[in-house]
mmCIF file of C-alpha atoms in Angstrom:
data_model
loop_
_atom_site.group_PDB
_atom_site.id
_atom_site.type_symbol
_atom_site.label_atom_id
_atom_site.label_comp_id
_atom_site.label_asym_id
_atom_site.label_seq_id
_atom_site.Cartn_x
_atom_site.Cartn_y
_atom_site.Cartn_z
ATOM 1 C CA MET N 926 10.863 20.351 -26.163
ATOM 2 C CA HIS N 927 12.549 17.002 -26.071
ATOM 3 C CA THR N 928 11.462 14.994 -29.268
ATOM 4 C CA HIS N 929 10.372 11.619 -28.660
ATOM 5 C CA GLN N 930 12.679 8.930 -29.934
ATOM 6 C CA MET N 931 11.367 6.459 -32.408
ATOM 7 C CA THR N 932 12.702 3.028 -31.484
ATOM 8 C CA GLY N 933 12.974 0.663 -34.226
ATOM 9 C CA SER N 934 13.718 -3.028 -34.904
ATOM 10 C CA ALA N 935 17.211 -4.413 -34.370
ATOM 11 C CA GLY N 936 18.056 -3.359 -37.964
ATOM 12 C CA GLY N 937 17.419 0.365 -37.173
ATOM 13 C CA GLN N 938 15.092 1.021 -40.101
ATOM 14 C CA GLY N 939 13.226 3.917 -38.245
ATOM 15 C CA LEU N 940 10.067 1.985 -37.729
ATOM 16 C CA GLN N 941 7.688 3.235 -35.054
ATOM 17 C CA ALA N 942 7.429 1.151 -32.009
ATOM 18 C CA ALA N 943 4.027 -0.251 -31.167
ATOM 19 C CA LEU N 944 4.426 0.817 -27.537
ATOM 20 C CA ARG N 945 4.924 4.514 -27.004
ATOM 21 C CA GLU N 946 6.499 5.820 -23.873
ATOM 22 C CA GLN N 947 3.091 6.585 -22.469
ATOM 23 C CA ASP N 948 1.892 3.159 -23.344
ATOM 24 C CA VAL N 949 4.733 1.647 -21.316
ATOM 25 C CA PHE N 950 3.822 3.940 -18.383
ATOM 26 C CA THR N 951 0.215 2.832 -18.544
ATOM 27 C CA VAL N 952 1.331 -0.810 -18.306
ATOM 28 C CA ILE N 953 3.370 0.004 -15.331
ATOM 29 C CA LEU N 954 0.552 1.969 -13.790
ATOM 30 C CA ASN N 955 -1.791 -0.954 -14.112
ATOM 31 C CA LEU N 956 0.829 -3.367 -12.835
ATOM 32 C CA LEU N 957 1.200 -1.193 -9.765
ATOM 33 C CA LYS N 958 -2.595 -1.128 -9.241
ATOM 34 C CA ASN N 959 -2.894 -5.017 -9.554
ATOM 35 C CA THR N 960 0.167 -5.426 -7.315
ATOM 36 C CA ALA N 961 -1.438 -3.245 -4.644
ATOM 37 C CA ARG N 962 -4.495 -5.323 -4.741
ATOM 38 C CA GLU N 963 -2.500 -8.567 -4.349
ATOM 39 C CA TYR N 964 -0.700 -7.077 -1.401
ATOM 40 C CA ALA N 965 -3.898 -6.074 0.249
ATOM 41 C CA THR N 966 -5.215 -9.694 -0.242
ATOM 42 C CA ALA N 967 -1.896 -11.028 1.337
ATOM 43 C CA VAL N 968 -2.383 -8.792 4.351
ATOM 44 C CA THR N 969 -5.777 -10.219 4.958
ATOM 45 C CA GLU N 970 -4.733 -13.740 4.671
ATOM 46 C CA ALA N 971 -1.480 -13.573 6.824
ATOM 47 C CA SER N 972 -1.660 -15.344 10.026
ATOM 48 C CA CYS N 973 1.823 -14.372 11.295
ATOM 49 C CA PRO N 974 1.797 -10.763 12.416
ATOM 50 C CA ASN N 975 5.302 -10.168 11.105
ATOM 51 C CA VAL N 976 4.252 -11.307 7.683
ATOM 52 C CA ARG N 977 1.106 -9.171 7.931
ATOM 53 C CA GLN N 978 3.075 -6.072 8.853
ATOM 54 C CA THR N 979 5.522 -6.625 5.984
ATOM 55 C CA MET N 980 2.739 -6.959 3.476
ATOM 56 C CA GLN N 981 0.994 -3.925 4.827
ATOM 57 C CA ASN N 982 4.180 -1.867 4.570
ATOM 58 C CA LEU N 983 4.793 -3.132 0.926
ATOM 59 C CA LEU N 984 1.061 -2.278 0.134
ATOM 60 C CA ASN N 985 1.514 1.279 1.470
ATOM 61 C CA GLU N 986 4.792 1.670 -0.590
ATOM 62 C CA THR N 987 3.105 0.252 -3.644
ATOM 63 C CA LEU N 988 0.237 2.827 -3.381
ATOM 64 C CA SER N 989 2.657 5.732 -2.985
ATOM 65 C CA GLU N 990 4.522 4.704 -6.077
ATOM 66 C CA GLN N 991 1.255 4.233 -7.989
ATOM 67 C CA ALA N 992 0.315 7.821 -7.038
ATOM 68 C CA ASP N 993 3.758 9.072 -8.127
ATOM 69 C CA CYS N 994 3.450 7.068 -11.435
ATOM 70 C CA TYR N 995 0.213 8.845 -12.065
ATOM 71 C CA GLN N 996 1.560 12.282 -11.242
ATOM 72 C CA VAL N 997 4.381 11.705 -13.720
ATOM 73 C CA MET N 998 1.927 10.713 -16.392
ATOM 74 C CA ASN N 999 -0.270 13.531 -15.618
ATOM 75 C CA ARG N 1000 2.384 16.051 -15.898
ATOM 76 C CA GLN N 1001 3.458 14.804 -19.308
ATOM 77 C CA GLY N 1002 -0.226 15.111 -20.405
ATOM 78 C CA TRP N 1003 -0.637 11.381 -20.923
ATOM 79 C CA TYR N 1004 -3.737 11.249 -18.747
ATOM 80 C CA PRO N 1005 -6.934 12.836 -20.097
ATOM 81 C CA PRO N 1006 -8.868 14.870 -17.385
ATOM 82 C CA ALA N 1007 -11.419 12.722 -15.605
ATOM 83 C CA PRO N 1008 -15.055 13.725 -16.029
ATOM 84 C CA GLN N 1009 -16.328 15.810 -12.982
ATOM 85 C CA ALA N 1010 -19.503 14.884 -11.116
ATOM 86 C CA ASN N 1011 -21.975 17.654 -11.349
ATOM 87 C CA ARG N 1012 -23.312 19.664 -8.357
ATOM 88 C CA GLN N 1013 -26.805 18.540 -8.482
ATOM 89 C CA ASP N 1014 -25.771 14.833 -8.140
ATOM 90 C CA VAL N 1015 -23.445 15.573 -5.379
ATOM 91 C CA GLN N 1016 -26.309 17.486 -3.463
ATOM 92 C CA GLN N 1017 -28.821 14.676 -4.021
ATOM 93 C CA SER N 1018 -26.437 12.264 -2.545
ATOM 94 C CA VAL N 1019 -25.757 14.700 0.479
ATOM 95 C CA GLN N 1020 -29.541 14.951 1.050
ATOM 96 C CA LYS N 1021 -30.124 11.211 0.693
ATOM 97 C CA HIS N 1022 -27.457 10.281 3.359
ATOM 98 C CA ARG N 1023 -28.050 13.062 5.837
ATOM 99 C CA GLN N 1024 -31.124 11.318 7.240
ATOM 100 C CA ALA N 1025 -29.224 8.092 7.261
ATOM 101 C CA LEU N 1026 -26.345 9.669 9.199
ATOM 102 C CA ALA N 1027 -28.805 10.863 11.889
ATOM 103 C CA GLN N 1028 -30.335 7.530 12.143
ATOM 104 C CA LEU N 1029 -26.865 5.794 12.353
ATOM 105 C CA ALA N 1030 -25.974 8.199 15.226
ATOM 106 C CA GLN N 1031 -29.059 7.213 17.191
ATOM 107 C CA ILE N 1032 -28.346 3.513 16.539
ATOM 108 C CA ALA N 1033 -24.719 3.671 17.471
ATOM 109 C CA GLY N 1034 -25.439 5.828 20.583
ATOM 110 C CA GLN N 1035 -22.759 6.013 23.166
ATOM 111 C CA GLY N 1036 -20.532 3.663 21.405
ATOM 112 C CA GLY N 1037 -20.454 5.629 18.194
ATOM 113 C CA PHE N 1038 -18.216 8.132 16.847
ATOM 114 C CA TYR N 1039 -20.019 11.136 18.357
ATOM 115 C CA GLY N 1040 -21.044 9.298 21.537
ATOM 116 C CA GLU N 1041 -17.996 10.888 23.430
ATOM 117 C CA MET N 1042 -18.730 14.318 22.034
ATOM 118 C CA GLY N 1043 -22.302 14.312 23.328
ATOM 119 C CA GLY N 1044 -24.279 13.295 20.411
ATOM 120 C CA TYR N 1045 -24.611 13.902 16.723
ATOM 121 C CA GLN N 1046 -24.003 17.566 15.706
ATOM 122 C CA PRO N 1047 -24.971 18.603 12.167
ATOM 123 C CA MET N 1048 -22.262 20.210 10.166
ATOM 124 C CA GLN N 1049 -22.165 23.997 11.164
ATOM 125 C CA GLN N 1050 -20.074 25.230 8.432
ATOM 126 C CA PRO N 1051 -20.704 23.705 4.873
ATOM 127 C CA GLY N 1052 -17.242 22.936 3.261
ATOM 128 C CA GLN N 1053 -15.567 22.088 6.500
ATOM 129 C CA PRO N 1054 -14.602 18.507 6.727
ATOM 130 C CA TYR N 1055 -15.779 16.216 9.590
ATOM 131 C CA PRO N 1056 -12.948 15.162 11.955
ATOM 132 C CA THR N 1057 -11.927 11.811 10.958
ATOM 133 C CA GLN N 1058 -9.927 10.856 13.904
ATOM 134 C CA GLN N 1059 -11.813 9.602 17.014
ATOM 135 C CA PRO N 1060 -11.339 12.285 19.781
ATOM 136 C CA GLN N 1061 -9.607 11.050 22.958
ATOM 137 C CA PRO N 1062 -12.001 11.303 25.808
ATOM 138 C CA SER N 1063 -10.689 13.560 28.595
ATOM 139 C CA TRP N 1064 -11.243 11.041 31.382
ATOM 140 C CA ARG N 1065 -8.763 8.570 29.880
ATOM 141 C CA ALA N 1066 -5.386 9.160 31.530
ATOM 142 C CA GLU N 1067 -3.378 7.535 28.860
ATOM 143 C CA GLY N 1068 -4.801 7.581 25.406
ATOM 144 C CA LEU N 1069 -3.889 4.490 23.286
ATOM 145 C CA PRO N 1070 -2.286 5.218 19.763
ATOM 146 C CA LEU N 1071 -5.112 4.869 17.239
ATOM 147 C CA GLN N 1072 -2.827 2.524 15.147
ATOM 148 C CA ALA N 1073 -2.345 0.352 18.414
ATOM 149 C CA GLN N 1074 -0.613 -2.768 17.124
ATOM 150 C CA GLN N 1075 -1.138 -4.754 20.158
ATOM 151 C CA TRP N 1076 -2.067 -7.860 18.155
ATOM 152 C CA GLN N 1077 1.703 -7.980 17.214
ATOM 153 C CA GLN N 1078 2.577 -8.974 20.644
ATOM 154 C CA SER N 1079 1.931 -12.630 21.625
ATOM 155 C CA ALA N 1080 0.636 -11.570 24.971
ATOM 156 C CA PRO N 1081 -0.167 -7.973 25.860
ATOM 157 C CA GLN N 1082 1.924 -6.298 28.627
ATOM 158 C CA GLY N 1083 0.127 -5.735 31.974
ATOM 159 C CA ARG N 1084 -2.458 -3.184 31.413
ATOM 160 C CA GLN N 1085 -2.487 -0.067 33.722
ATOM 161 C CA TRP N 1086 -5.976 0.071 35.029
ATOM 162 C CA ASN N 1087 -7.010 3.594 35.903
ATOM 163 C CA ALA N 1088 -9.597 4.522 38.522
ATOM 164 C CA GLY N 1089 -12.428 5.309 36.210
ATOM 165 C CA SER N 1090 -15.144 7.806 36.525
ATOM 166 C CA GLY N 1091 -17.712 5.117 36.392
ATOM 167 C CA ALA N 1092 -18.649 4.125 32.749
ATOM 168 C CA GLN N 1093 -22.308 3.498 32.132
ATOM 169 C CA TRP N 1094 -22.029 -0.108 31.475
ATOM 170 C CA GLU N 1095 -20.388 -1.035 34.662
ATOM 171 C CA THR N 1096 -22.555 -2.805 37.197
ATOM 172 C CA GLY N 1097 -22.566 -1.428 40.614
ATOM 173 C CA GLY N 1098 -20.805 -2.594 43.636
ATOM 174 C CA HIS N 1099 -17.095 -2.375 42.585
ATOM 175 C CA ALA N 1100 -15.008 -1.646 45.457
ATOM 176 C CA GLY N 1101 -11.706 -0.011 45.399
ATOM 177 C CA GLN N 1102 -10.027 0.319 41.942
ATOM 178 C CA VAL N 1103 -12.296 0.320 39.066
ATOM 179 C CA PRO N 1104 -11.091 -0.307 35.544
ATOM 180 C CA ALA N 1105 -11.712 2.584 33.199
ATOM 181 C CA TYR N 1106 -13.884 1.846 30.054
ATOM 182 C CA ASP N 1107 -11.361 1.237 27.458
ATOM 183 C CA PRO N 1108 -12.979 1.559 23.966
ATOM 184 C CA GLU N 1109 -9.633 0.000 22.453
ATOM 185 C CA ALA N 1110 -9.790 -3.197 24.578
ATOM 186 C CA TRP N 1111 -11.335 -5.221 21.756
ATOM 187 C CA ARG N 1112 -8.076 -4.865 19.897
ATOM 188 C CA TYR N 1113 -6.114 -7.232 22.195
ATOM 189 C CA GLY N 1114 -8.775 -9.303 23.776
ATOM 190 C CA VAL N 1115 -8.342 -8.234 27.375
ATOM 191 C CA HIS N 1116 -11.377 -8.673 29.533
ATOM 192 C CA GLN N 1117 -12.614 -5.294 30.559
ATOM 193 C CA HIS N 1118 -13.763 -6.241 34.125
ATOM 194 C CA SER N 1119 -11.204 -8.641 35.346
ATOM 195 C CA GLY N 1120 -8.121 -7.880 33.250
ATOM 196 C CA GLU N 1121 -7.784 -11.488 32.135
ATOM 197 C CA ILE N 1122 -6.771 -12.179 28.672
ATOM 198 C CA ARG N 1123 -9.689 -13.319 26.580
ATOM 199 C CA GLN N 1124 -8.871 -16.373 24.413
ATOM 200 C CA MET J 193 8.237 -16.271 15.135
ATOM 201 C CA GLN J 194 5.808 -18.833 13.936
ATOM 202 C CA PRO J 195 6.295 -21.078 10.942
ATOM 203 C CA LEU J 196 4.823 -19.916 7.594
ATOM 204 C CA THR J 197 1.562 -21.378 6.454
ATOM 205 C CA THR J 198 1.319 -22.682 2.849
ATOM 206 C CA LYS J 199 -0.952 -19.742 1.931
ATOM 207 C CA GLU J 200 1.630 -17.201 3.361
ATOM 208 C CA LEU J 201 4.348 -19.017 1.299
ATOM 209 C CA ASN J 202 2.340 -18.673 -1.855
ATOM 210 C CA TYR J 203 1.573 -15.096 -1.515
ATOM 211 C CA ILE J 204 5.290 -14.204 -0.781
ATOM 212 C CA ASN J 205 6.209 -16.105 -3.865
ATOM 213 C CA ASP J 206 3.630 -14.260 -5.911
ATOM 214 C CA MET J 207 4.669 -10.918 -4.693
ATOM 215 C CA LEU J 208 8.478 -11.744 -5.298
ATOM 216 C CA GLY J 209 7.269 -12.296 -8.891
ATOM 217 C CA ALA J 210 5.285 -9.067 -9.011
ATOM 218 C CA GLU J 211 8.289 -6.971 -7.669
ATOM 219 C CA ASP J 212 10.562 -8.803 -10.291
ATOM 220 C CA LEU J 213 8.221 -7.996 -13.059
ATOM 221 C CA LEU J 214 7.954 -4.370 -11.990
ATOM 222 C CA LEU J 215 11.599 -3.946 -11.801
ATOM 223 C CA ARG J 216 12.083 -5.283 -15.291
ATOM 224 C CA SER J 217 9.225 -3.227 -16.615
ATOM 225 C CA ALA J 218 10.802 0.009 -15.139
ATOM 226 C CA ALA J 219 14.171 -0.866 -16.544
ATOM 227 C CA ASN J 220 12.752 -1.619 -19.836
ATOM 228 C CA ALA J 221 10.820 1.636 -20.021
ATOM 229 C CA ALA J 222 13.987 3.557 -18.883
ATOM 230 C CA ARG J 223 15.933 2.089 -21.944
ATOM 231 C CA GLN J 224 13.231 3.091 -24.270
ATOM 232 C CA GLY J 225 12.132 6.334 -22.898
ATOM 233 C CA ALA J 226 13.043 9.980 -23.382
ATOM 234 C CA GLN J 227 11.363 12.301 -20.991
ATOM 235 C CA PRO J 228 13.743 13.415 -18.252
ATOM 236 C CA ASP J 229 11.041 13.553 -15.542
ATOM 237 C CA ALA J 230 9.869 10.011 -16.527
ATOM 238 C CA GLN J 231 13.391 8.835 -16.542
ATOM 239 C CA GLN J 232 14.121 10.016 -13.071
ATOM 240 C CA PHE J 233 10.971 8.228 -11.709
ATOM 241 C CA LEU J 234 11.870 5.113 -13.455
ATOM 242 C CA GLN J 235 15.436 4.997 -12.149
ATOM 243 C CA HIS J 236 14.098 5.657 -8.586
ATOM 244 C CA VAL J 237 11.575 2.817 -8.682
ATOM 245 C CA GLN J 238 13.967 0.272 -9.940
ATOM 246 C CA GLY J 239 15.778 0.673 -6.571
ATOM 247 C CA GLU J 240 12.508 0.616 -4.721
ATOM 248 C CA HIS J 241 11.455 -2.720 -6.325
ATOM 249 C CA GLN J 242 14.876 -4.115 -5.638
ATOM 250 C CA ARG J 243 14.471 -3.361 -2.022
ATOM 251 C CA ARG J 244 11.116 -4.713 -1.717
ATOM 252 C CA PHE J 245 12.163 -7.855 -3.415
ATOM 253 C CA THR J 246 15.028 -8.099 -0.919
ATOM 254 C CA GLU J 247 12.594 -7.558 2.063
ATOM 255 C CA LEU J 248 10.457 -10.422 1.034
ATOM 256 C CA THR J 249 13.344 -12.761 0.687
ATOM 257 C CA HIS J 250 14.344 -11.689 4.208
ATOM 258 C CA LEU J 251 10.921 -12.746 5.149
ATOM 259 C CA LEU J 252 11.428 -16.145 3.754
ATOM 260 C CA GLU J 253 14.818 -16.581 5.338
ATOM 261 C CA GLN J 254 13.627 -15.550 8.929
ATOM 262 C CA HIS J 255 10.758 -18.173 8.735
ATOM 263 C CA GLY J 256 12.861 -20.670 7.084
ATOM 264 C CA ALA J 257 14.578 -21.196 10.309
ATOM 265 C CA VAL J 258 11.489 -22.301 12.065
ATOM 266 C CA ALA J 259 9.821 -24.220 9.277
ATOM 267 C CA HIS J 260 9.551 -28.135 9.999
#
């Protein structure tokens, strides 16, 4: 294997450096972690959408680099293995929160994650992950991208109102075209009934 | 493009400092280090930090035009 070089003082007397290669990497790893936190704060404090987007991109890049840095260190054996959570503790947590999850589903109701799928369904196969992406309801003609960045535009473009199948919240008596319930409308402040931009 | 707030300007300045420090740290580590895997990583990220630094300075330049 490649021997680790001893860096010394300018006089080259073979003194061992106080900072080993792995220490230098640990410093960089921590710098990246702190920088990521600072970028995250900058995102939340940005008023200009352009500034916000730039900070968010840089945040993601910093996070990727921090992951890469960790992998390099791990491969070198510079990182001790993390202690594992034991099964009993994990099961306890599952039990404790299963009840809460059912309650939350009732509270959230139609507006919740499972509302559009017809209610809460307990996990059928242990070990299978829950879907983390919200399903696109079948009656919506054009689904919005989940990462809709409408806030970047100073004024949203004219919305295409689809004739809806009549969402439950709508009051009766709409003649002609009825705007479909748009669960994404809160992103860009468009009034759901009249289509006017909410300030 | 709206003018920068003082808060935004402060954050951009801070992050420019952070990218600068990360670049210097990586360069320093590359000079000292020996492991080829690590060296490759360090060379790569120096370029990354330089690019991010530039991206932040561009942000300043763009907004400088509309500042009062």
